[in-house]
């Protein structure tokens, strides 16, 4: 068995060239310190993304992206297809879990200042991946074509219409017309299974390449202590030590997903009726709640300007600042931790949590 | 150069003319738009009590809103500021007596060519209909206590019947009739009950109307409005059948239809009462002590057997429906997808409604045919619910096995890492 493995690795080395894979795996190290736990969230997000891809492919075999067939096909998957309920429930739960893990990964990277020089591009590619994950959530939510999804998409795409000058064009582009119809469903299906996966794969490859190229970042506080000799520099090999720990986490995630799918199968609701009235208490998915609640608090007009437009502009500027943080907080790269950006991160996290809770209880 | 100067002068003059014409047109328009003079309103609105009240109320009146004035009903000259405006020579008619009111209103409301100018869809037979009513007949006999147009529609602030503030708007009709009909003192001498309003308020019809359904019956729906007459024994079923058509047809064809007519019993009212029409219960049919069938039928007769069979059929369907509903509820609470079974069960509910209507045929075979169909459908939905619960249990067992396998795998990895790191 060992001989066969050796021969296979040699065979690969001979063809791929550029040094031994084994060598690469042996030399890749993961730092050990009191914040090591946060390193696992990136791998967890990747694992959940793979689950999404696999379950998504299986769902594709039965799903029909038309207004007349979408709801019925998901109903068929949930009731008639062997283990269809499991695949669909895992796909939906895993999507939500992935977004949660991506949020945690993003904030852990932010607070550990892992975006500092020379990892600016890793942060930017990660942020773009984060936006793509949100777009995956938004586009996938409509696909079962149920009442809640229909009206949430209507409200969500209405928001796009508030963008100055090109808002109307974006709205028509997203909806495939002026209203949310079967054309919107087909369009969102295209985004969800072709455009977004393509973009995500490219960005993921870049993100992982940068992580491999630059290695894991050690937080400035820990780095300082190591330099001053107050703490020893410790690490573990990525393979197999770190990877085996990663796999333990993935098994755990699989167990949680299975339990959620079996005990709380993802609801299907009622089929969307474009001529019906919106159900009471309609709200977007939990990861958009903080924006939704903010817009709810704004008055109709602020200085004669539509408040939705102002709200969207505010979030646009905040998002842009967030993406550009490595360049704005460039001093951290030279070992000077700026309290302002730590405070900004705490404010952003607090704001998201408080607004989401208010939306859920209100 | 000179030509250019002259042309500029002509332009200036033309512009001046246009401005003058525009100002004149504006002034003419302002004069035309001003409200016409109305000396009746001008004087009466300053008077106290009964002489001033009509002028104050009139702005809310539908007649005022369509451009009519006091003089259009009462005659006289509204352009004359002197007392001469109310001279008979100016066509002044004054206030009509109560007995004159129907004809007074009918001068316009019975004239189709005049009414067409305001509301082409409005009927013009109200007065002739009124004269066929008990109110109209008694008025002709000299009874001045009976209702005339203004008693129901109000006077000087008459609103369209579609206006929710109008006394004849569906939700206000019962209160309007009750002003007289529920007043025992006022109705003394007519020898008719005065508890109709109190009974009606307890009825299912009043509850539906209060719930906002303005098509639900009120007094005028059954008794008519202008031609208000109590429906006689023979016409009760026709009145109820206007809305409850199926029930009426089945009843008429049933053995009860002919028997009730022969005995002079009012069809629907016999079981459902007239004003206090409460929501019917399934216990009214059958052989329970509450059953209305037992009012006439006794053990051993055909009616008793039919009542027993019909009551039993309804009970069986209700029990089967409730069992299936409970199982599907449990399955839904467990997150199982049972919407197809729900759709199926809704047809059993339709069967229950159909069976309740079919009761009016008093034919056990017809009712049982429907209830048995509903029972079968309920059983199928129940089986689907039970299958969903089995599936739920199967999933949970599968989850337990998968979780055990996952815990073993995680433990194995943990020990492998420990062993690996100890050896290095």
Coordinates of C-alpha atoms in Angstrom, one line a residue, chain A residues 75 79 85 240-241 244-245 247-248 251-252 255 258-259 262-263 265 268, chain B residues 334-335 337 339 391 394-395 399 403 406 409-410 413-414 416-417 420-421:
Chain A
X75 CA -42.4 19.8 -3.8
X79 CA -41.9 14.3 -1.1
X85 CA -35.8 16.1 1.4
X240 CA -1.7 16.1 8.4
X241 CA -2.0 17.8 11.8
X244 CA -7.1 16.3 10.4
X245 CA -8.3 18.9 12.9
X247 CA -11.7 17.3 9.1
X248 CA -12.9 16.9 12.7
X251 CA -17.5 16.0 10.5
X252 CA -19.1 18.1 13.3
X255 CA -23.6 16.1 12.0
X258 CA -28.0 16.2 9.3
X259 CA -29.7 17.0 12.6
X262 CA -34.0 15.6 9.9
X263 CA -35.5 17.6 12.8
X265 CA -36.7 20.1 7.3
X268 CA -41.6 24.9 1.3
Chain B
X334 CA -42.7 18.0 12.6
X335 CA -41.7 19.8 9.4
X337 CA -44.3 18.1 3.6
X339 CA -49.5 19.7 1.3
X391 CA -41.1 8.8 7.6
X394 CA -37.3 6.8 10.0
X395 CA -35.4 10.0 9.4
X399 CA -30.0 10.6 12.0
X403 CA -24.5 10.9 14.4
X406 CA -19.8 10.9 13.0
X409 CA -15.1 9.3 13.3
X410 CA -14.3 12.5 15.2
X413 CA -9.4 11.5 14.4
X414 CA -8.8 13.0 17.9
X416 CA -5.0 9.7 15.8
X417 CA -3.9 13.4 16.2
X420 CA 0.8 11.4 16.1
X421 CA 1.7 14.5 18.1

